[in-house]
Coordinates of C-alpha atoms in Angstrom, one line a residue:
M53 CA -193.8 -231.4 -60.7
K54 CA -192.7 -231.2 -57.1
E55 CA -189.6 -233.2 -57.8
I56 CA -188.8 -230.8 -60.7
L57 CA -189.2 -227.8 -58.4
D58 CA -187.0 -229.4 -55.8
E59 CA -184.2 -229.6 -58.3
M60 CA -184.4 -226.0 -59.6
N61 CA -181.9 -223.4 -58.8
K62 CA -182.7 -219.7 -58.6
K63 CA -181.8 -219.0 -62.2
E64 CA -183.9 -221.9 -63.5
F65 CA -186.9 -220.8 -61.4
R66 CA -186.9 -217.3 -62.8
S67 CA -186.6 -218.4 -66.4
T68 CA -189.4 -221.0 -65.9
F69 CA -192.0 -219.1 -64.0
T70 CA -192.9 -216.3 -66.3
T71 CA -196.4 -215.1 -66.9
Y72 CA -197.0 -217.8 -69.5
P73 CA -197.1 -220.9 -67.2
F74 CA -199.5 -219.1 -64.8
N75 CA -201.8 -218.3 -67.7
K76 CA -201.4 -221.9 -68.9
I77 CA -202.5 -223.1 -65.5
H78 CA -205.5 -220.7 -65.6
K79 CA -206.5 -222.1 -69.0
M80 CA -206.2 -225.7 -67.9
I81 CA -208.5 -225.0 -64.9
E82 CA -211.0 -223.3 -67.3
E83 CA -210.9 -226.3 -69.6
K84 CA -211.1 -228.7 -66.7
K85 CA -207.8 -230.4 -67.6
L86 CA -206.5 -229.5 -64.2
S87 CA -208.5 -229.6 -61.0
M88 CA -208.4 -226.7 -58.6
E89 CA -207.2 -229.0 -55.9
N90 CA -204.2 -230.1 -57.9
A91 CA -203.5 -226.5 -59.1
I92 CA -203.4 -225.4 -55.4
V93 CA -200.9 -228.2 -54.5
L94 CA -198.7 -227.1 -57.4
L95 CA -198.9 -223.4 -56.7
K96 CA -198.2 -223.9 -53.0
H97 CA -194.9 -225.6 -54.0
V98 CA -194.1 -222.8 -56.4
G99 CA -194.9 -220.1 -53.7
Y100 CA -193.1 -222.0 -51.0
Y101 CA -189.9 -222.2 -53.0
K102 CA -190.2 -218.5 -54.1
V103 CA -190.5 -217.2 -50.5
L104 CA -188.1 -219.6 -48.9
L105 CA -185.2 -218.5 -51.2
N106 CA -186.4 -214.8 -51.2
L107 CA -186.9 -214.7 -55.0
W108 CA -188.4 -211.6 -56.6
N109 CA -190.8 -212.8 -59.3
S110 CA -193.6 -210.6 -60.6
A111 CA -195.0 -213.0 -63.2
F112 CA -198.0 -214.0 -61.1
H113 CA -199.1 -210.4 -60.6
S114 CA -199.9 -209.9 -64.3
S115 CA -201.3 -213.3 -65.0
L116 CA -204.9 -214.3 -65.5
L117 CA -204.5 -216.8 -62.7
C118 CA -204.0 -213.9 -60.2
G119 CA -207.4 -212.4 -61.1
R120 CA -209.0 -215.8 -60.7
F121 CA -207.5 -216.3 -57.2
E122 CA -208.6 -212.8 -56.1
K123 CA -212.2 -213.5 -57.2
M124 CA -212.2 -216.9 -55.6
I125 CA -210.9 -215.5 -52.2
V126 CA -213.5 -212.8 -52.1
D127 CA -216.3 -215.1 -53.2
E128 CA -215.4 -217.8 -50.7
D129 CA -215.1 -215.3 -47.8
E130 CA -218.6 -214.0 -48.6
K131 CA -220.2 -217.4 -48.2
N132 CA -220.4 -217.1 -44.4
K133 CA -221.9 -220.3 -43.1
E134 CA -221.1 -222.3 -46.3
K135 CA -217.5 -221.0 -46.3
N136 CA -214.9 -223.7 -46.8
E137 CA -212.2 -222.6 -44.3
N138 CA -209.6 -225.0 -45.6
L139 CA -210.0 -223.9 -49.3
L140 CA -209.9 -220.2 -48.2
A141 CA -206.7 -220.8 -46.3
D142 CA -205.1 -222.6 -49.3
L143 CA -206.1 -219.8 -51.7
C144 CA -204.7 -217.1 -49.3
E145 CA -201.4 -219.0 -48.9
C146 CA -200.9 -219.3 -52.6
Y147 CA -201.9 -215.7 -53.2
A148 CA -199.7 -214.3 -50.4
M149 CA -196.6 -216.4 -51.3
L150 CA -196.8 -215.7 -55.1
F151 CA -197.0 -211.9 -54.6
N152 CA -194.0 -209.8 -53.8
Y153 CA -194.2 -208.4 -50.2
Y154 CA -197.8 -207.0 -50.3
I155 CA -201.4 -207.8 -51.0
S156 CA -202.9 -205.8 -53.8
S157 CA -206.1 -204.4 -52.1
E158 CA -207.3 -203.6 -48.6
E159 CA -210.2 -205.9 -49.1
L160 CA -208.0 -208.9 -49.8
F161 CA -205.6 -207.9 -47.0
F162 CA -208.5 -208.0 -44.4
I163 CA -209.5 -211.5 -45.7
C164 CA -206.0 -213.1 -46.1
V165 CA -204.2 -211.9 -43.0
P166 CA -206.8 -213.0 -40.4
C167 CA -207.3 -216.3 -42.3
L168 CA -203.5 -217.0 -42.3
L169 CA -203.2 -216.0 -38.6
K170 CA -206.1 -218.4 -37.8
V171 CA -204.0 -221.3 -39.1
A172 CA -200.7 -220.0 -37.7
V173 CA -201.9 -220.0 -34.1
K174 CA -202.7 -223.7 -34.1
K175 CA -200.8 -225.4 -31.3
E176 CA -201.0 -229.1 -32.0
E177 CA -197.7 -230.9 -32.5
D178 CA -199.0 -233.2 -35.1
E179 CA -196.8 -233.2 -38.2
V180 CA -199.6 -232.3 -40.6
I181 CA -200.7 -229.4 -38.4
Q182 CA -197.0 -228.3 -38.0
K183 CA -196.7 -228.2 -41.8
E184 CA -199.9 -226.2 -42.1
V185 CA -198.6 -223.7 -39.5
E186 CA -195.3 -223.5 -41.3
I187 CA -196.8 -222.6 -44.6
A188 CA -199.2 -220.1 -43.0
L189 CA -196.3 -218.3 -41.2
L190 CA -194.1 -218.4 -44.3
S191 CA -197.0 -216.8 -46.2
L192 CA -197.4 -214.1 -43.5
S193 CA -193.6 -213.4 -43.6
N194 CA -194.0 -212.4 -47.3
I195 CA -196.5 -209.7 -46.4
R196 CA -194.7 -206.5 -45.5
E197 CA -196.9 -203.6 -46.7
G198 CA -200.5 -203.0 -45.5
I199 CA -199.9 -204.5 -42.0
E200 CA -200.0 -200.9 -40.5
I201 CA -203.8 -200.9 -40.7
K202 CA -204.0 -203.5 -37.9
K203 CA -200.4 -203.8 -36.8
K204 CA -200.8 -203.9 -33.1
K205 CA -203.3 -206.8 -33.1
Y206 CA -201.3 -208.6 -35.8
L207 CA -198.0 -208.3 -34.0
K208 CA -199.6 -209.3 -30.7
K209 CA -200.6 -212.6 -32.2
I210 CA -197.1 -213.1 -33.7
K211 CA -195.5 -212.4 -30.4
G212 CA -197.9 -215.0 -28.8
I213 CA -196.8 -217.6 -31.4
I214 CA -193.1 -216.9 -30.6
K215 CA -193.6 -217.0 -26.8
Y216 CA -195.6 -220.3 -27.0
H217 CA -192.9 -221.9 -29.1
Q218 CA -190.2 -220.8 -26.6
K219 CA -192.1 -222.7 -23.9
H220 CA -193.4 -225.7 -25.8
H221 CA -191.2 -226.0 -29.0
N222 CA -194.1 -226.8 -31.3
L223 CA -192.9 -225.1 -34.5
T224 CA -190.5 -226.2 -37.2
H225 CA -187.3 -224.3 -37.8
L226 CA -188.8 -222.5 -40.8
A227 CA -192.1 -221.7 -39.0
Y228 CA -190.2 -220.2 -36.1
Q229 CA -187.9 -218.2 -38.3
S230 CA -190.9 -216.9 -40.3
A231 CA -192.6 -215.7 -37.1
W232 CA -189.5 -213.7 -36.2
N233 CA -189.2 -212.5 -39.8
S234 CA -192.7 -211.0 -39.6
L235 CA -192.1 -209.4 -36.2
I236 CA -188.8 -207.8 -37.1
I237 CA -189.5 -206.8 -40.6
V238 CA -193.0 -205.4 -40.0
N239 CA -191.8 -203.4 -37.0
S240 CA -188.7 -202.0 -38.9
F241 CA -190.8 -201.3 -42.0
Y242 CA -192.8 -198.8 -39.9
G243 CA -189.8 -197.5 -38.0
D244 CA -190.6 -198.7 -34.5
L245 CA -188.7 -201.9 -33.8
E246 CA -189.0 -202.0 -30.0
K247 CA -186.3 -202.8 -27.4
K248 CA -188.8 -205.2 -25.7
V249 CA -188.3 -207.5 -28.7
E250 CA -185.0 -208.2 -27.0
N251 CA -186.0 -207.9 -23.4
E252 CA -189.2 -210.0 -23.6
L253 CA -188.4 -212.4 -26.4
H254 CA -184.6 -212.6 -26.3
F255 CA -183.9 -212.4 -30.0
G256 CA -180.1 -212.6 -29.6
M257 CA -180.3 -215.9 -27.6
E258 CA -183.0 -217.4 -29.9
A259 CA -181.2 -216.5 -33.1
T260 CA -178.0 -218.0 -31.7
R261 CA -179.7 -221.3 -30.7
E262 CA -181.5 -221.6 -34.1
L263 CA -178.3 -220.9 -36.1
E264 CA -176.3 -223.4 -34.1
E265 CA -178.9 -226.1 -34.7
L266 CA -179.2 -225.3 -38.4
E267 CA -175.4 -225.2 -38.8
G268 CA -175.3 -228.9 -37.8
C269 CA -178.0 -229.7 -40.4
V270 CA -176.3 -228.2 -43.4
D271 CA -173.8 -230.2 -45.5
W272 CA -171.2 -227.4 -45.7
K273 CA -168.9 -229.6 -47.8
R274 CA -171.4 -229.9 -50.7
K275 CA -169.9 -228.4 -53.8
G276 CA -170.8 -227.3 -57.4
K277 CA -174.3 -227.6 -58.8
D278 CA -175.6 -229.4 -55.7
A279 CA -174.8 -226.3 -53.6
E280 CA -177.3 -224.3 -55.6
R281 CA -180.2 -226.6 -55.2
G282 CA -183.4 -225.3 -53.6
I283 CA -185.6 -227.3 -51.3
K284 CA -182.8 -229.9 -50.7
M285 CA -180.9 -226.9 -49.2
K286 CA -183.9 -225.9 -47.1
D287 CA -181.8 -225.6 -43.9
F288 CA -179.3 -223.4 -45.7
A289 CA -182.1 -221.2 -46.9
I290 CA -183.4 -220.7 -43.4
V291 CA -179.9 -219.7 -42.2
D292 CA -179.9 -217.1 -45.0
R293 CA -183.3 -215.9 -43.8
W294 CA -182.0 -215.5 -40.2
L295 CA -179.1 -213.4 -41.5
D296 CA -181.7 -211.2 -43.3
I297 CA -183.4 -210.3 -40.0
I298 CA -180.2 -210.1 -37.9
E299 CA -179.0 -207.5 -40.3
I300 CA -182.2 -205.4 -39.9
Y301 CA -182.2 -206.0 -36.1
F302 CA -178.7 -204.6 -35.5
E303 CA -179.8 -201.4 -37.4
Y304 CA -182.5 -200.7 -34.8
I305 CA -181.5 -202.3 -31.5
E306 CA -178.5 -201.1 -29.5
I307 CA -176.2 -204.0 -28.7
C308 CA -175.4 -204.1 -25.0
D309 CA -175.3 -207.5 -23.5
E310 CA -173.9 -211.0 -23.5
E311 CA -176.6 -212.4 -25.8
H312 CA -175.3 -210.3 -28.6
V313 CA -171.7 -211.5 -28.0
E314 CA -172.9 -215.1 -28.2
L315 CA -174.7 -214.3 -31.4
L316 CA -171.5 -212.9 -33.0
R317 CA -169.5 -215.9 -31.8
C318 CA -172.1 -218.1 -33.5
M319 CA -171.8 -216.1 -36.7
K320 CA -168.1 -216.4 -36.6
R321 CA -168.4 -220.2 -36.4
L322 CA -170.9 -220.1 -39.2
C323 CA -168.3 -218.2 -41.4
R324 CA -165.7 -220.8 -40.7
A325 CA -168.0 -223.6 -41.6
A326 CA -169.2 -221.9 -44.8
R327 CA -166.0 -220.2 -46.0
E328 CA -164.9 -223.1 -48.3
N329 CA -168.0 -223.7 -50.4
Y330 CA -170.5 -221.0 -49.3
I331 CA -168.7 -217.8 -49.6
N332 CA -171.9 -215.8 -49.8
V333 CA -172.6 -216.6 -46.1
V334 CA -169.2 -215.2 -45.1
L335 CA -169.9 -212.0 -47.2
R336 CA -173.3 -211.7 -45.6
C337 CA -171.9 -211.9 -42.1
C338 CA -169.1 -209.4 -42.9
G339 CA -171.7 -207.1 -44.3
I340 CA -173.6 -207.3 -41.0
F341 CA -170.4 -206.6 -39.0
V342 CA -169.8 -203.5 -41.1
K343 CA -173.4 -202.3 -40.6
M344 CA -173.0 -202.8 -36.8
I345 CA -170.0 -200.5 -36.8
I346 CA -171.9 -197.9 -38.9
F347 CA -175.2 -197.9 -36.8
Q348 CA -174.0 -198.8 -33.3
P349 CA -172.3 -196.5 -30.7
N350 CA -168.4 -196.7 -30.7
L351 CA -167.6 -198.2 -27.3
I352 CA -170.4 -200.8 -27.3
V353 CA -169.9 -202.0 -30.8
F354 CA -166.2 -202.4 -30.5
N355 CA -166.4 -204.2 -27.2
V356 CA -169.0 -206.7 -28.5
L357 CA -167.1 -207.2 -31.8
L358 CA -163.9 -207.9 -29.7
K359 CA -165.6 -210.3 -27.3
G360 CA -167.4 -212.0 -30.2
G361 CA -164.1 -212.8 -31.9
V362 CA -165.0 -210.9 -35.1
F363 CA -161.6 -209.0 -35.2
D364 CA -159.8 -212.3 -34.5
F365 CA -161.6 -214.1 -37.4
I366 CA -161.0 -211.4 -40.0
L367 CA -157.4 -210.9 -39.0
M368 CA -156.8 -214.7 -39.1
E369 CA -158.3 -214.9 -42.6
I370 CA -156.1 -212.0 -43.7
H371 CA -152.9 -213.8 -42.4
N372 CA -154.0 -217.1 -44.0
Q373 CA -154.4 -215.3 -47.3
T374 CA -156.7 -218.1 -48.5
F375 CA -159.7 -215.7 -49.3
D376 CA -160.9 -214.6 -52.7
D377 CA -161.2 -211.0 -53.9
C378 CA -164.8 -210.6 -52.7
M379 CA -163.8 -211.5 -49.2
A380 CA -160.7 -209.3 -49.5
G381 CA -162.9 -206.4 -50.4
E382 CA -165.3 -207.0 -47.4
F383 CA -162.3 -207.2 -45.0
L384 CA -161.0 -203.8 -46.3
I385 CA -164.4 -202.2 -46.0
F386 CA -164.6 -203.6 -42.4
F387 CA -161.3 -202.0 -41.4
L388 CA -162.1 -198.8 -43.3
N389 CA -165.2 -198.4 -41.2
V390 CA -163.4 -199.3 -38.0
S391 CA -160.9 -196.5 -38.7
R392 CA -163.6 -194.0 -39.5
K393 CA -165.6 -194.9 -36.4
M394 CA -162.6 -194.6 -34.1
K395 CA -162.1 -191.0 -35.3
E396 CA -165.7 -190.1 -34.4
K397 CA -166.9 -189.0 -31.0
E398 CA -170.3 -190.1 -29.6
K399 CA -172.4 -187.7 -27.6
D400 CA -171.9 -189.5 -24.3
E401 CA -168.4 -190.7 -24.9
T402 CA -165.6 -189.1 -23.0
E403 CA -162.0 -189.0 -24.1
E404 CA -161.2 -191.3 -21.1
V405 CA -163.7 -193.9 -22.2
K406 CA -162.3 -193.7 -25.7
R407 CA -158.7 -194.1 -24.5
I408 CA -159.7 -197.2 -22.5
L409 CA -161.2 -198.7 -25.6
F410 CA -158.2 -197.9 -27.8
D411 CA -155.8 -199.4 -25.1
K412 CA -157.9 -202.6 -25.1
M413 CA -157.7 -202.8 -28.9
E414 CA -153.9 -202.2 -28.8
E415 CA -153.5 -205.0 -26.2
E416 CA -155.2 -207.3 -28.6
G417 CA -153.0 -206.2 -31.5
F418 CA -155.7 -204.7 -33.6
E419 CA -154.6 -201.1 -33.4
D420 CA -151.5 -201.8 -35.4
V421 CA -153.4 -203.7 -38.0
I422 CA -155.9 -200.8 -38.5
A423 CA -153.1 -198.3 -38.6
S424 CA -151.3 -200.3 -41.3
F425 CA -154.3 -199.7 -43.6
H426 CA -154.5 -195.9 -43.1
E427 CA -152.4 -194.9 -46.0
M428 CA -154.7 -196.7 -48.5
F429 CA -158.0 -195.8 -46.9
D430 CA -158.4 -192.5 -48.8
F431 CA -157.7 -194.1 -52.1
L432 CA -160.0 -197.1 -51.4
S433 CA -162.9 -194.8 -50.4
S434 CA -162.5 -192.6 -53.5
E435 CA -165.0 -192.7 -56.4
Y436 CA -162.6 -195.1 -58.1
F437 CA -163.1 -197.8 -55.4
Y438 CA -164.8 -200.2 -57.8
G439 CA -162.3 -199.6 -60.5
L440 CA -159.4 -201.1 -58.5
S441 CA -157.5 -204.1 -59.7
L442 CA -159.5 -207.3 -59.6
N443 CA -156.8 -208.8 -57.5
V444 CA -158.0 -207.0 -54.4
S445 CA -156.1 -209.3 -52.1
D446 CA -152.9 -207.6 -53.4
Y447 CA -153.8 -204.7 -51.1
Y448 CA -153.1 -206.9 -48.1
L449 CA -149.4 -207.1 -48.7
N450 CA -148.7 -204.8 -45.7
A451 CA -151.0 -206.8 -43.4

């Protein structure tokens, strides 16, 4: 079954894992045709794949198997001295990964989260332990609601895991990304992503290093059906998960230093590597660049985007005219937001500061490019934007 799961793409996964197979597994356990041990192994693979590729699947929630797992978790936790810690951890991992972003009750939350953290804080560098830690952290990264109850204690442990890895490098790529995933998403979910995430833990520098290492692990030349495969594309999936939290991060943290410039340079290189066969990566990065312009202060965001080579990359792609219509649309949206932002005035931004920035952009040749799109901006931003010709690249004739 593991081999079948490894070969599934997202569409195949959604069509396969409806409520029926979960109920079937429940029935096979009842009839003793499938041992609980084997059922857990199977369900861990299903949950692992679901969370890794960020798939939304509610089939488990309404299945009989869900009720069985909830009862088993509570019963095992109540055994005290006779408690089987390994079994409880396995049950909690399956349950947390198969659910969508939350645990259904406060009682189960207070059992599962401490149990998963207990596994996640293990520091041994043995491969078996590393895999256990990876699955525990991946499971925790799938829990986003309910953490507020014990958020401070929870996040303190997650920060400890990140700091220890930065010193000793004991986690896998996926485990480390999952720890950051929990820290960034949980903080942002409750609206208080702190600047010290950058100052203490250096998110920009860490994300850059991880993306650079993962970029070298992905076969960017893989085409067709192979490019959609799941676990065989694990490193690609981790890249996608990093982009998820980078997008959230730049909504909350003000960019201001060289670490963020290096991160943008890394994303630019990622776009160049992915543009031929993995267009979604380019679209994701362009979407992040647009959000940066929207959420960040004028002077800072344009300086960082200039230094990071983002304007260079997009302008080069426009001149090459080898992009498809989806990319063309993203490029237009990018320049549309640049134009809008340049007309705004930040609270602490003087006309002198703004003039210096515009002069710098003019020196680089970007001011003329942006101006060349002005005539079409009102039309493109109208309510008929999505009713334009499918040949969006036609709008680049004046570039």
